[in-house]
PDB file of C-alpha atoms in Angstrom:
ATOM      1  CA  UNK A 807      57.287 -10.739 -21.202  1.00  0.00           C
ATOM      2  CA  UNK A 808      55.094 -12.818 -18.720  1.00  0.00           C
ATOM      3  CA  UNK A 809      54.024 -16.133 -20.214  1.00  0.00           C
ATOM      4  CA  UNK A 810      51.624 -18.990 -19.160  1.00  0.00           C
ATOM      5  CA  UNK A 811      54.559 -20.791 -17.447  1.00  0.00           C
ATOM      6  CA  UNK A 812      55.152 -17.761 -15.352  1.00  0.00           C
ATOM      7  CA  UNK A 813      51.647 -18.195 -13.024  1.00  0.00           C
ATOM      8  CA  UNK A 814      51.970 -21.264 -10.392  1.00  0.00           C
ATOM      9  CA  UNK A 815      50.058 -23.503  -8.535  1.00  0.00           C
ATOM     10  CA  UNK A 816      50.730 -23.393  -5.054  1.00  0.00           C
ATOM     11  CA  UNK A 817      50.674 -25.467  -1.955  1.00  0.00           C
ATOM     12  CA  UNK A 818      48.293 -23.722   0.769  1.00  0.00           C
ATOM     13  CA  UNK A 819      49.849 -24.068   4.773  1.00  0.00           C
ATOM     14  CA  UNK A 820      47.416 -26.661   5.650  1.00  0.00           C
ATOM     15  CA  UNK A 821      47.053 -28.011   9.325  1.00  0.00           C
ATOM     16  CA  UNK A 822      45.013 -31.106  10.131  1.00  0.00           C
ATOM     17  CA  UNK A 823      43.421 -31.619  13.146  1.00  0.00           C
ATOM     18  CA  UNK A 824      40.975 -34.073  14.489  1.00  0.00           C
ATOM     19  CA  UNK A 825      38.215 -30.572  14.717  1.00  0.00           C
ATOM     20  CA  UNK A 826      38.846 -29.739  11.161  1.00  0.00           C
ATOM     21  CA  UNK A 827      41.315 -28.331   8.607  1.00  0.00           C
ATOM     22  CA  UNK A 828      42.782 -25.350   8.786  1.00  0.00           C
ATOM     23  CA  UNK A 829      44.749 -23.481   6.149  1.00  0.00           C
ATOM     24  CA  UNK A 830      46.651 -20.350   6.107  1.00  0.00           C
ATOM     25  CA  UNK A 831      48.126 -17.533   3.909  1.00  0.00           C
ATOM     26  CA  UNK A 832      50.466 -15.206   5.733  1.00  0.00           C
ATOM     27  CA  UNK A 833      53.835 -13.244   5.365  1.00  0.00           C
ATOM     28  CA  UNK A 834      55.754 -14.388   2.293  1.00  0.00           C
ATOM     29  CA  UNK A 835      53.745 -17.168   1.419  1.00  0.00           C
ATOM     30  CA  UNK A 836      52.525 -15.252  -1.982  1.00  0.00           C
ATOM     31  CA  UNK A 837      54.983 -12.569  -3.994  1.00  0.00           C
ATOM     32  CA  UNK A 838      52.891  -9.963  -3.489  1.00  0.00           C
ATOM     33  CA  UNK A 839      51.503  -8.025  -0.332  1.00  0.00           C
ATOM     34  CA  UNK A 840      47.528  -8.429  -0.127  1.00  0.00           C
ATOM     35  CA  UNK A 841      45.714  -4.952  -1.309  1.00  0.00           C
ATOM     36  CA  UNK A 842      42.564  -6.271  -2.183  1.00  0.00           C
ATOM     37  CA  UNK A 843      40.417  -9.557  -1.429  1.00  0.00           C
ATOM     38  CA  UNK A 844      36.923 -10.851  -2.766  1.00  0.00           C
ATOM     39  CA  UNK A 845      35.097 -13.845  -3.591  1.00  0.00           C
ATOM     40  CA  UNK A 846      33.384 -15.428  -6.538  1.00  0.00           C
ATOM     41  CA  UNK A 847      30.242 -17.177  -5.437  1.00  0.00           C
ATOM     42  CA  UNK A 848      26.461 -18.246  -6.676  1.00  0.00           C
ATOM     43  CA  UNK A 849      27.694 -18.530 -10.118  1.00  0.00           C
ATOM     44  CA  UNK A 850      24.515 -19.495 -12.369  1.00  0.00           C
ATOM     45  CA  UNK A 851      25.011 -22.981 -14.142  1.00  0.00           C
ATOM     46  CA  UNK A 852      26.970 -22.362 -17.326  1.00  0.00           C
ATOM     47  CA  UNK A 853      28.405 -18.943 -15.803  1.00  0.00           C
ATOM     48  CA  UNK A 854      31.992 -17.544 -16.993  1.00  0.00           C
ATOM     49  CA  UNK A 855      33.844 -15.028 -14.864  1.00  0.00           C
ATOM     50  CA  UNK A 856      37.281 -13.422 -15.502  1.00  0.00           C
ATOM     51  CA  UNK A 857      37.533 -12.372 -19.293  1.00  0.00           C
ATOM     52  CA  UNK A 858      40.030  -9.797 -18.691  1.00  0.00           C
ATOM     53  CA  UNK A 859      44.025  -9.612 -18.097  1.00  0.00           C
ATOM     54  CA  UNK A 860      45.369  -6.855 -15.310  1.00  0.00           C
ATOM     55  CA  UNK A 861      48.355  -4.852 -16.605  1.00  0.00           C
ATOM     56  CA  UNK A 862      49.697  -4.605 -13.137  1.00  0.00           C
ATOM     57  CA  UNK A 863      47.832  -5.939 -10.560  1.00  0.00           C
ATOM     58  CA  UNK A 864      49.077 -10.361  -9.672  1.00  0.00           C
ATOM     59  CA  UNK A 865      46.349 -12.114  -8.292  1.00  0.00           C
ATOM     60  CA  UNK A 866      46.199 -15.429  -6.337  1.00  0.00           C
ATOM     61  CA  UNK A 867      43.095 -17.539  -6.769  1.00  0.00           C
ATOM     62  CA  UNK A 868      41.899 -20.604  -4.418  1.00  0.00           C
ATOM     63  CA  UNK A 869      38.670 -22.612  -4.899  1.00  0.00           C
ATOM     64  CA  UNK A 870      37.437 -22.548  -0.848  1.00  0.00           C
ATOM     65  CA  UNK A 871      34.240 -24.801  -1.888  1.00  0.00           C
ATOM     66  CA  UNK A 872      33.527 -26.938  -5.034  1.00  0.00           C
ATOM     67  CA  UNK A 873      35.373 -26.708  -8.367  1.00  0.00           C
ATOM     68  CA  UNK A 874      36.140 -24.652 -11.253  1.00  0.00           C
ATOM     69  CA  UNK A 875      38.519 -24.204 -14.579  1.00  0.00           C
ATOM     70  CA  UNK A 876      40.542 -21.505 -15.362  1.00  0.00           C
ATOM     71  CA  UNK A 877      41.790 -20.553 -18.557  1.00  0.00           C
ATOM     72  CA  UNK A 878      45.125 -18.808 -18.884  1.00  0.00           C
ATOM     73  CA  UNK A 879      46.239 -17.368 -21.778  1.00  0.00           C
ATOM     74  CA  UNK A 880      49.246 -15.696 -22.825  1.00  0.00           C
ATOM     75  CA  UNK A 881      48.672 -14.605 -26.191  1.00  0.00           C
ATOM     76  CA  UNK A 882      50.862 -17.414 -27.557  1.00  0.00           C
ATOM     77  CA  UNK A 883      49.648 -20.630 -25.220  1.00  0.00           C
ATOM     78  CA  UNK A 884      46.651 -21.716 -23.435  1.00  0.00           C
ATOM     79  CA  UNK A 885      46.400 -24.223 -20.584  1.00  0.00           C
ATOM     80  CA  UNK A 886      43.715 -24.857 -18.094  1.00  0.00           C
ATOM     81  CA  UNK A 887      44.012 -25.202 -14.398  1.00  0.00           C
ATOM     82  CA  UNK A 888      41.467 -27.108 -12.437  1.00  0.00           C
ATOM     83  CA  UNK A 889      41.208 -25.674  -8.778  1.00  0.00           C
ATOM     84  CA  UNK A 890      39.367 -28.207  -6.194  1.00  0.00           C
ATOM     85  CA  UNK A 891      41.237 -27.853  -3.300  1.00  0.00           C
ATOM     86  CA  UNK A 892      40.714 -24.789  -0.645  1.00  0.00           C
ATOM     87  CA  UNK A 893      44.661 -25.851   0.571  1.00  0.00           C
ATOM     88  CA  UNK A 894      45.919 -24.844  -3.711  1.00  0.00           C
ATOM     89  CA  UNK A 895      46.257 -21.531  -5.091  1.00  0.00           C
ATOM     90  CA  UNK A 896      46.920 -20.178  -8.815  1.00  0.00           C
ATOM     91  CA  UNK A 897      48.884 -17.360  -8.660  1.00  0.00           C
ATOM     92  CA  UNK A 898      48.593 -15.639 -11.996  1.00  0.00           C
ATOM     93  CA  UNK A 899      50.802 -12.395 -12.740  1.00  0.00           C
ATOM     94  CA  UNK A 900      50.156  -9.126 -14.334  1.00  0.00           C
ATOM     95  CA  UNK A 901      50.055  -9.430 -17.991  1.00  0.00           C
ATOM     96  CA  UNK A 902      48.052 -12.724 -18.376  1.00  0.00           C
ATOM     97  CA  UNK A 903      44.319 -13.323 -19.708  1.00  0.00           C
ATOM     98  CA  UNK A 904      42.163 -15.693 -18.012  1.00  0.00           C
ATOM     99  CA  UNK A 905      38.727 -16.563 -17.775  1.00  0.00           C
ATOM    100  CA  UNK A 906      37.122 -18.825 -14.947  1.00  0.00           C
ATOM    101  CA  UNK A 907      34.089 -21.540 -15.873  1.00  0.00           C
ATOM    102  CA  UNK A 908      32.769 -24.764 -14.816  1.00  0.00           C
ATOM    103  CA  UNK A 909      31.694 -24.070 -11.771  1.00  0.00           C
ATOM    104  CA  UNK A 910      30.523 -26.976  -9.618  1.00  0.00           C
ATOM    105  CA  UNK A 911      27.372 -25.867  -7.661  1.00  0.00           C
ATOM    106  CA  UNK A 912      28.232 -24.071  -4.717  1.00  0.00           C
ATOM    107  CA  UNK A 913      31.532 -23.028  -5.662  1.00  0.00           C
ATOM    108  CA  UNK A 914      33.734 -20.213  -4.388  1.00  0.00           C
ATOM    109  CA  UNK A 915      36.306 -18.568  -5.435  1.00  0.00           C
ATOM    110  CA  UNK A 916      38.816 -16.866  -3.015  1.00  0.00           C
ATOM    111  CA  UNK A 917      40.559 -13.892  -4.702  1.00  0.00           C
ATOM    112  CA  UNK A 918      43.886 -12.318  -3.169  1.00  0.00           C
ATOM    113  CA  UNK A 919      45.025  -9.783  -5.008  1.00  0.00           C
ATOM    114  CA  UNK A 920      48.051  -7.305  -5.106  1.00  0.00           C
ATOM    115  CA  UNK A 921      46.001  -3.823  -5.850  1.00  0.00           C
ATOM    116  CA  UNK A 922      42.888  -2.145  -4.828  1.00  0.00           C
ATOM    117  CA  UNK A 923      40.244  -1.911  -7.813  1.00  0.00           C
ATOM    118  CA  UNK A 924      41.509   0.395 -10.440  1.00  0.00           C
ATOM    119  CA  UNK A 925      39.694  -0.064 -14.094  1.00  0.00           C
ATOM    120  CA  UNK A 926      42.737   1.545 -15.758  1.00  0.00           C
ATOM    121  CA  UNK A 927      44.701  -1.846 -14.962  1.00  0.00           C
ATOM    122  CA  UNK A 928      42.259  -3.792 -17.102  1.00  0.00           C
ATOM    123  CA  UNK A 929      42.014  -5.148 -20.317  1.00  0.00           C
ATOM    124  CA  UNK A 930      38.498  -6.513 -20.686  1.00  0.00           C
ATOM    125  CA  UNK A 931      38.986  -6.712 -24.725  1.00  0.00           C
ATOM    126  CA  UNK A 932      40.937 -10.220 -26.007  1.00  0.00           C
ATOM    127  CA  UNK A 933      41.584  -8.682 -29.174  1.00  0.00           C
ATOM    128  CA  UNK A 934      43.230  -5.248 -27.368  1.00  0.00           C
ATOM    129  CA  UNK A 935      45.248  -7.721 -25.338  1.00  0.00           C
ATOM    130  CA  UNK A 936      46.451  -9.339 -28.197  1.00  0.00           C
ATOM    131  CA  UNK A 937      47.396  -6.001 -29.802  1.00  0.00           C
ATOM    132  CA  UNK A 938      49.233  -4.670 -25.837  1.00  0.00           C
ATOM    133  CA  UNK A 939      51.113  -7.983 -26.200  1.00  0.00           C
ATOM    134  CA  UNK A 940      52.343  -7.626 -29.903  1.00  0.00           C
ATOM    135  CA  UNK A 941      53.359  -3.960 -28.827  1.00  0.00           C
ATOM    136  CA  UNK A 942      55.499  -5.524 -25.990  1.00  0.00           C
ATOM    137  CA  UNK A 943      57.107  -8.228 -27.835  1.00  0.00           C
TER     138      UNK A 943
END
């Protein structure tokens, strides 16, 4: 059964240069082959995204301007990332709920993830998650 501990926070390829940073995600820097990317952006003061787990689709999310929390949760733990940093990713697998808030103004939020959109693979109900996890377990 995934868990909390299960998603990471990972080091983006970053290359400084006098011009400007650069950063880059190729090859087998994430677990999963790209199917799918879009960003989070113009997010009203006080806005929540997310609310919803995938039940088979990993994503990988990196904050390319300003800030913003997300909440994992796992049915059993929460924790709370803080992304900041357009060279850091949270990779969060299948089977995890999370929910994204305090945005800074002018945030974005880079989305990579490992299936086209498919509403089957989403649980958008906390309480159905909680029952799909207690059916796993």
């Amino acid at each position: 059964m995934t868990t909390i501990h299960d998603s990471l926070v990972l080091d983006i390829t970053k290359v400084h240069d006098t011009r400007g940073n650069l950063s880059v995600i190729q090859g087998d820097a994430i677990p999963f082959e790209m199917k799918r990317i879009y960003y989070l952006y113009d997010i009203p003061s006080g806005g929540r995204r997310g609310g919803h787990s995938h039940k088979n689709c990993q994503e990988l999310l990196v904050a390319l301007s300003g800030s913003f929390d997300v909440i994992l949760n796992d049915g059993k733990e929460q924790k709370t990332v803080t992304l900041n940093k357009p060279n850091v990713g949270l990779l969060i697998p299948n089977g995890i709920w999370r929910e994204l808030e305090n945005f800074s103004s002018g945030s974005v939020c880079l989305v990579l993830a490992s299936a086209v959109f498919e509403e089957e693979d989403y649980i958008r109900n906390f309480a159905d998650y909680i029952l799909s996890k207690n059916r796993i377990s």
